């Protein structure tokens, strides 16, 4: 069966836009040109058939349309276009204001795999706020429209549209370059890209389910971006680690909700419903990372997910290994959330009293608005035989939860406390 | 080449700076070194420190009427203490300079592109 236009669009839009931005030196021109080319495809392909290389067809058509338009408008806007171009590095990797002449544009259009990488680093530039990085990444690399992104993040469409317009304007006003960062800049810049992709993943993962079928699957989009990243940067262990983490987390997705839509905790999940092929792929990637021996936060989190995936039953989990991995993670990223997860793992390894002691030794200030902190506190208090205190902690967690499925789960946990009294 | 404003910000109002203090001596030396680097790399356009915000006067000219008020325009604690105009190839190059400026001044700096000349 031929692929639907929609599926082709999803797959090719990011790559085409990335190349057109390099060719045209302007994000808006590139987006318009790609949209125009897809509109033409929607007219022609149903009649003439899908060309053998649909992405190439879109890129070439978009390029031709954009050049036609630039030629038509060139007398008026040449200076403007030149002044506002994004800087595109030449073959020697030198950024500069050598905007190609219109006649030279043909030479620029070869599809360069690095284009998508350039676009990722541009969308996730640290000079942009994280929510703008996410929106721009989904818009330009994911080919999602502003309405889809707005619904996915439950923000008004006008707010999201404004966020994207501002981000694009900031990059243009600041003469941002369209390039892959140099080795010295790479660790910090790559981290921003990985953090953005993971933010998209977690938003999709914790999203409310069922109440809005028109929401796009952000988790799937994040996994797709993660695959693109590892194809383009196969030697970056943290990129591989992020993909492994997402795949191993995604593998548990079928078991996270029961038949009636309620949430199921990791310990109570029916492990036969876990996706074995995703686990196998995630495991391979984790092993691949460990061999390189350049540990980083995403790789360690992936290793933790791999330990969970290894256990046939919750009781068989190697908690000693998980505590050791959290220790390693905390050494790299000493933050309150890592410390909280370590305390939860200690409760599994040594019992709820020790886990509670580890949790209560943390500074509560940075965790006070963090729902999982209160949920974990409540659970440990209940297991340590303190139902009254547990009830109060559950109440706090319920008040902080923005997700109906999760809230429902917490209410049931609180109701079960009555049996302990 | 694009130009950028790098401004230096103080979180609290300052009065006369004690240039003889070891802190100011150290920062002064660091800034001189930074200025020399800007010059050496042909990035320097202009740069200077400013007297305290309390020395500022706001002037308005509306319909031929000129009025003056004492003090800085923005009534915030945070005030600009000095600035550079630099030339840089692109945003990342400008941000590199800004990082060096922030280290030299031991305080936050803000980077803003200028309108194209």
XYZ file of C-alpha atoms in Angstrom:
538
model
C 0.000 0.000 0.000
C 1.432 3.422 -0.857
C 2.314 5.638 2.078
C -0.207 8.356 2.835
C 0.768 11.942 2.084
C 0.404 12.628 5.771
C 2.957 9.954 6.681
C 5.380 11.239 4.042
C 4.928 14.761 5.353
C 5.673 13.653 8.933
C 8.809 11.848 7.810
C 10.168 14.389 5.348
C 9.045 17.827 6.579
C 11.901 18.290 9.060
C 14.585 17.190 6.632
C 13.231 19.346 3.785
C 12.827 22.400 6.016
C 16.353 21.912 7.377
C 17.843 21.918 3.885
C 15.743 24.841 2.689
C 16.810 26.963 5.658
C 20.425 26.414 4.613
C 19.639 27.206 0.989
C 17.528 30.286 1.702
C 19.115 31.485 4.942
C 15.667 32.257 6.343
C 13.347 30.109 8.451
C 10.065 31.685 7.329
C 10.935 31.514 3.628
C 11.917 27.860 4.070
C 8.705 26.978 5.893
C 6.566 28.713 3.263
C 8.420 27.003 0.432
C 8.095 23.538 1.984
C 4.386 24.109 2.687
C 3.880 25.209 -0.914
C 5.674 22.121 -2.217
C 3.562 19.803 -0.064
C 0.393 21.559 -1.263
C 1.521 20.893 -4.831
C 2.252 17.271 -3.948
C -1.251 16.897 -2.508
C -2.615 18.033 -5.877
C -0.344 16.009 -8.144
C 0.597 12.793 -6.399
C -2.946 11.343 -6.220
C -3.102 11.735 -10.039
C 0.482 11.117 -11.178
C 1.591 8.841 -8.347
C 4.156 9.387 -5.585
C 7.643 10.012 -7.021
C 10.379 7.474 -6.158
C 12.145 9.936 -3.838
C 9.339 12.019 -2.299
C 11.658 13.937 0.029
C 13.927 14.900 -2.866
C 10.920 15.970 -4.930
C 9.642 18.182 -2.093
C 13.065 19.733 -1.488
C 13.676 20.487 -5.167
C 10.158 21.821 -5.718
C 10.358 23.976 -2.601
C 13.764 25.294 -3.686
C 12.485 26.156 -7.175
C 9.387 27.890 -5.844
C 11.436 29.894 -3.349
C 13.960 30.940 -5.987
C 11.138 32.014 -8.318
C 9.666 34.102 -5.577
C 13.014 35.612 -4.586
C 13.683 36.543 -8.237
C 10.264 38.167 -8.535
C 10.781 40.147 -5.374
C 14.541 40.612 -5.615
C 14.684 44.256 -6.701
C 12.652 45.236 -3.700
C 13.970 42.962 -1.017
C 17.558 42.041 -1.916
C 19.051 44.252 0.747
C 16.494 43.200 3.300
C 17.015 39.515 2.608
C 20.791 39.862 2.743
C 20.634 41.771 6.025
C 18.409 39.246 7.740
C 19.860 36.002 6.495
C 20.900 33.415 8.998
C 24.603 32.906 8.634
C 25.418 29.723 6.817
C 28.936 28.406 7.086
C 30.846 27.744 3.907
C 32.512 24.426 3.133
C 35.500 25.338 5.297
C 33.265 25.772 8.311
C 33.676 29.531 8.417
C 30.624 31.583 9.328
C 30.299 34.890 7.567
C 28.120 37.234 5.627
C 28.830 35.675 2.238
C 25.190 35.119 1.322
C 25.133 33.244 -1.968
C 24.004 35.098 -5.056
C 20.641 33.899 -6.298
C 22.330 32.296 -9.292
C 24.484 30.193 -6.974
C 21.569 28.773 -5.046
C 21.361 25.649 -7.217
C 24.774 24.575 -5.981
C 23.578 24.797 -2.394
C 20.648 22.452 -2.603
C 22.293 19.019 -2.354
C 20.724 17.288 0.590
C 23.280 17.362 3.364
C 22.569 15.048 6.305
C 24.039 17.678 8.608
C 21.149 19.999 7.813
C 18.854 18.339 10.327
C 21.607 18.532 12.902
C 22.140 22.234 12.203
C 18.409 22.763 12.640
C 18.358 20.867 15.945
C 21.142 23.014 17.344
C 19.433 26.156 16.057
C 16.033 25.243 17.559
C 17.668 24.321 20.882
C 19.975 27.325 21.085
C 20.583 28.100 24.773
C 19.731 31.768 24.119
C 16.106 30.605 23.683
C 13.881 29.737 26.662
C 13.237 25.991 27.074
C 9.545 26.266 26.119
C 10.553 28.114 22.950
C 13.162 25.444 22.167
C 10.497 22.749 22.479
C 7.963 24.630 20.351
C 10.471 25.455 17.620
C 11.811 21.885 17.516
C 8.324 20.429 17.101
C 7.370 23.057 14.536
C 10.456 22.909 12.317
C 11.818 19.378 12.816
C 8.549 17.625 13.595
C 6.510 19.482 10.998
C 3.692 19.906 13.518
C 1.439 22.914 13.115
C 1.032 25.435 15.906
C -2.455 24.140 16.750
C -1.163 20.614 17.273
C 1.723 21.790 19.468
C -0.565 24.094 21.454
C -3.024 21.252 22.140
C -0.186 18.915 23.116
C 1.023 21.386 25.730
C -2.441 22.589 26.727
C -1.634 26.231 25.985
C -3.738 28.607 23.866
C -2.790 28.463 20.192
C -2.150 32.221 20.078
C 0.363 31.897 22.953
C 2.195 29.097 21.180
C 2.200 30.915 17.838
C 3.609 34.008 19.540
C 6.299 31.923 21.239
C 7.446 30.555 17.876
C 7.372 33.956 16.162
C 9.459 35.490 18.952
C 11.984 32.662 18.907
C 12.458 32.924 15.147
C 12.786 36.701 15.384
C 15.348 36.418 18.166
C 17.497 34.042 16.140
C 17.309 36.304 13.095
C 17.868 39.572 14.989
C 20.879 38.059 16.712
C 22.461 36.713 13.518
C 22.381 33.146 14.767
C 24.498 30.835 12.633
C 23.171 27.748 10.932
C 25.904 25.310 11.838
C 26.882 22.345 13.937
C 28.758 23.532 17.038
C 32.527 23.101 17.148
C 33.957 20.341 19.357
C 34.725 22.753 22.211
C 31.123 24.000 22.281
C 29.537 20.641 21.669
C 29.012 19.184 25.173
C 26.933 22.123 26.433
C 25.068 22.611 23.147
C 24.344 18.898 22.759
C 23.010 18.760 26.287
C 20.463 21.474 25.400
C 19.307 19.447 22.386
C 19.029 16.212 24.372
C 17.217 17.951 27.227
C 14.677 19.386 24.767
C 14.019 16.008 23.148
C 13.629 14.422 26.589
C 11.264 17.206 27.667
C 9.107 16.429 24.620
C 9.243 12.736 25.545
C 8.252 13.206 29.188
C 5.443 15.591 28.252
C 4.031 12.902 25.967
C 4.631 10.207 28.558
C 2.780 11.928 31.400
C 0.092 13.484 29.217
C -3.501 12.860 30.112
C -4.845 10.050 27.985
C -8.117 9.555 26.193
C -9.736 12.908 26.818
C -8.417 14.492 23.642
C -7.846 12.201 20.692
C -6.621 15.049 18.517
C -3.434 15.381 20.592
C -0.348 14.294 18.724
C 1.821 11.580 20.193
C 4.725 13.582 21.588
C 6.487 10.477 22.909
C 6.615 8.974 19.455
C 7.860 12.247 17.974
C 10.595 12.456 20.645
C 11.697 8.883 19.895
C 11.818 9.747 16.192
C 13.986 12.810 16.932
C 16.168 10.638 19.163
C 16.676 8.198 16.290
C 17.586 11.020 13.917
C 20.106 12.320 16.460
C 21.810 8.963 16.941
C 21.976 8.425 13.182
C 23.615 11.822 12.739
C 25.845 11.643 15.840
C 26.543 7.933 16.320
C 29.645 8.692 18.380
C 27.863 10.725 21.057
C 27.150 8.277 23.891
C 24.712 10.650 25.588
C 22.561 10.823 22.435
C 22.545 7.025 22.331
C 21.791 6.964 26.073
C 18.801 9.266 25.605
C 17.365 7.079 22.841
C 17.866 3.973 24.994
C 16.170 5.677 27.961
C 13.176 6.659 25.837
C 12.844 3.195 24.253
C 13.084 1.390 27.601
C 10.513 3.737 29.136
C 8.278 3.448 26.082
C 8.452 -0.354 26.348
C 6.512 -0.161 29.633
C 3.800 2.063 28.149
C 1.291 -0.780 27.385
C 1.351 -1.828 31.062
C 1.105 1.679 32.544
C -2.674 1.826 32.325
C -5.177 -0.874 33.244
C -8.159 -1.839 31.094
C -10.313 0.792 32.822
C -7.759 3.536 32.068
C -6.388 3.791 35.599
C -2.659 4.179 36.224
C -0.550 1.179 37.269
C 2.723 1.678 39.153
C 5.912 0.035 37.966
C 5.799 -2.477 40.858
C 2.265 -3.590 39.965
C 2.622 -3.698 36.177
C 1.898 -6.854 34.190
C 5.393 -7.316 32.777
C 4.168 -9.655 30.042
C 2.665 -6.545 28.432
C 6.039 -4.806 28.144
C 7.240 -4.402 24.572
C 10.079 -6.929 24.242
C 11.417 -5.589 20.953
C 11.800 -2.053 22.369
C 13.492 -3.533 25.456
C 15.890 -5.536 23.280
C 16.768 -2.459 21.230
C 17.193 -0.361 24.380
C 19.419 -3.021 25.949
C 21.658 -3.136 22.884
C 22.053 0.633 22.996
C 22.853 0.624 26.733
C 25.509 -2.063 26.230
C 26.906 -0.056 23.334
C 27.164 3.024 25.629
C 28.756 1.169 28.511
C 31.490 -0.140 26.219
C 32.555 3.429 25.444
C 33.023 4.144 29.130
C 32.085 7.848 28.938
C 29.165 7.828 31.386
C 26.665 10.668 31.348
C 23.266 11.359 32.948
C 21.131 9.960 30.113
C 23.227 6.803 29.848
C 22.943 6.174 33.596
C 19.181 6.746 33.549
C 18.965 4.326 30.615
C 21.000 1.790 32.605
C 18.527 2.148 35.499
C 15.622 1.565 33.098
C 17.505 -1.473 31.738
C 17.837 -2.957 35.237
C 14.058 -2.634 35.684
C 13.472 -4.190 32.273
C 15.728 -7.121 33.220
C 13.607 -8.132 36.203
C 11.000 -10.780 35.447
C 9.027 -9.662 38.510
C 9.124 -6.498 40.625
C 10.513 -8.567 43.508
C 13.395 -9.762 41.327
C 14.630 -6.197 40.680
C 18.343 -5.717 41.408
C 17.857 -2.746 43.751
C 21.496 -2.750 44.870
C 22.472 -2.089 41.259
C 19.847 0.671 40.989
C 21.037 2.402 44.183
C 24.628 2.239 42.855
C 23.501 3.803 39.558
C 21.642 6.591 41.392
C 24.815 7.245 43.406
C 26.709 7.563 40.139
C 23.996 9.822 38.687
C 23.995 12.001 41.804
C 27.764 12.426 41.509
C 27.246 13.858 38.004
C 23.973 15.722 38.639
C 23.574 16.470 42.337
C 19.961 17.576 42.298
C 16.984 16.994 44.572
C 15.019 14.805 42.147
C 17.929 12.372 41.741
C 18.312 12.250 45.533
C 14.576 11.530 45.867
C 14.759 8.634 43.414
C 17.782 7.282 45.255
C 15.798 7.370 48.528
C 12.975 5.415 46.870
C 15.469 2.795 45.662
C 16.951 2.551 49.176
C 13.467 1.811 50.517
C 13.262 -1.132 48.132
C 16.745 -2.357 48.993
C 16.765 -1.865 52.784
C 13.114 -1.350 53.747
C 10.714 1.591 54.141
C 12.250 2.874 57.398
C 15.667 3.393 55.795
C 14.022 4.821 52.660
C 11.981 7.237 54.762
C 15.121 8.320 56.635
C 16.904 8.968 53.305
C 13.901 10.894 51.968
C 13.409 12.965 55.112
C 17.103 13.882 55.197
C 16.615 15.824 51.945
C 16.090 19.571 51.951
C 12.305 19.761 51.310
C 12.371 23.312 49.898
C 13.200 22.494 46.250
C 10.801 19.498 46.286
C 7.796 21.118 47.947
C 5.889 21.691 44.673
C 6.993 18.386 43.157
C 4.112 15.933 43.150
C 6.213 12.724 43.000
C 8.024 13.793 46.186
C 4.796 13.899 48.199
C 3.488 10.703 46.565
C 6.721 8.860 47.433
C 6.729 10.324 50.948
C 3.124 9.163 51.438
C 3.909 5.671 50.176
C 6.933 5.280 52.472
C 5.024 6.666 55.482
C 2.224 4.164 54.840
C 4.661 1.278 54.499
C 6.464 2.386 57.658
C 3.149 2.164 59.554
C 2.294 5.862 59.800
C -1.076 6.170 57.975
C -2.062 9.593 59.400
C 1.067 11.288 58.127
C 0.720 9.330 54.871
C -2.827 10.676 54.373
C -1.607 14.261 54.655
C 1.206 13.616 52.169
C -1.231 12.005 49.699
C -3.473 15.063 49.999
C -0.558 17.321 49.096
C 0.309 15.086 46.109
C -3.335 15.100 44.940
C -3.454 18.896 45.181
C -0.302 19.181 43.058
C -1.271 16.690 40.356
C -2.454 18.128 37.042
C -3.236 14.747 35.541
C -6.687 13.158 36.209
C -5.425 9.568 35.825
C -2.655 10.207 38.308
C -4.969 12.030 40.709
C -7.342 9.107 40.593
C -4.492 6.718 41.411
C -3.389 8.835 44.375
C -6.972 8.988 45.719
C -7.207 5.201 45.595
C -3.871 4.900 47.428
C -5.120 7.281 50.099
C -8.399 5.371 50.452
C -6.432 2.151 50.962
C -4.787 3.704 54.054
C -8.005 3.013 55.992
C -7.114 -0.695 55.913
C -3.845 0.073 57.742
C -5.438 1.901 60.627
C 29.763 42.543 10.572
C 26.956 42.452 13.155
C 27.343 44.592 16.241
C 26.126 43.772 19.735
C 25.684 45.701 22.957
C 27.161 43.939 25.971
C 25.900 45.736 29.081
C 27.095 45.146 32.632
C 24.448 44.974 35.342
C 24.564 45.625 39.070
C 21.960 43.941 41.270
C 22.094 46.723 43.834
C 22.571 50.489 43.396
C 26.204 51.468 43.831
C 27.736 54.757 44.895
C 31.301 55.839 44.309
C 33.378 52.809 43.588
C 36.475 52.409 45.701
C 39.033 51.803 42.985
C 41.724 51.251 45.602
C 39.989 48.215 47.082
C 41.516 44.840 46.176
C 38.195 43.755 44.616
C 38.053 46.714 42.265
C 41.766 46.496 41.502
C 41.320 42.880 40.452
C 38.226 43.553 38.330
C 39.839 46.616 36.767
C 42.833 44.537 35.712
C 40.572 41.796 34.334
C 38.543 44.318 32.324
C 41.714 45.906 30.909
C 42.860 42.486 29.821
C 39.453 41.817 28.209
C 39.573 45.175 26.405
C 43.027 44.352 25.040
C 41.711 41.030 23.743
C 38.755 42.768 22.033
C 41.225 45.135 20.352
C 43.581 42.334 19.338
C 40.732 40.396 17.703
C 39.290 43.511 16.015
C 36.042 43.080 17.935
C 36.295 46.372 19.828
C 33.972 49.196 18.767
C 33.490 51.042 22.047
C 33.337 50.355 25.738
C 33.150 52.320 28.988
C 32.081 52.186 32.615
C 29.361 54.492 33.958
C 29.108 56.668 37.055
C 26.389 55.544 39.508
C 22.734 55.562 38.380
C 22.042 58.222 41.037
C 24.049 60.635 38.866
C 21.578 60.274 35.980
C 19.018 62.840 34.769
C 15.983 62.017 32.641
C 15.142 64.625 30.011
C 11.866 64.747 28.088
C 11.019 66.964 25.156
C 7.317 66.848 24.343
C 5.814 69.423 21.991
C 8.666 71.859 22.577
C 8.481 71.577 26.358
C 11.656 70.286 27.935
C 11.420 68.757 31.400
C 14.009 67.164 33.603
C 13.812 64.725 36.481
C 16.540 63.526 38.785
C 17.632 59.896 38.754
C 17.700 57.001 36.280
C 14.787 56.295 33.928
C 14.141 52.756 35.099
C 13.126 52.735 38.744
C 14.576 49.346 39.502
C 17.312 48.181 41.847
C 19.186 46.692 38.932
C 21.091 49.313 36.979
C 23.535 49.295 34.096
C 27.096 49.931 35.209
C 28.803 50.074 31.827
C 28.771 48.639 28.351
C 30.644 47.626 25.253
C 29.688 47.691 21.609
C 31.430 44.810 19.906
C 31.614 43.342 16.421
C 31.176 39.600 16.126
C 30.587 37.165 13.263
C 27.418 35.729 14.764
C 25.413 35.171 17.941
C 27.694 32.416 19.218
C 30.795 34.582 18.778
C 29.005 37.440 20.603
C 28.005 35.080 23.433
C 31.633 33.924 23.713
C 32.720 37.540 24.197
C 29.884 38.033 26.704
C 31.073 35.061 28.743
C 34.555 36.594 28.907
C 33.049 40.001 29.819
C 30.982 38.475 32.633
C 34.056 36.718 34.010
C 36.114 39.920 33.839
C 33.445 42.035 35.621
C 32.464 39.209 37.960
C 28.804 39.978 37.314
C 25.988 39.363 34.834
C 26.060 40.933 31.384
C 23.303 41.251 28.780
C 23.832 40.784 25.039
C 21.635 42.592 22.526
C 22.059 42.860 18.790
C 22.007 46.360 17.332
C 19.743 47.345 14.458
C 21.543 46.760 11.181
C 23.402 49.893 10.185
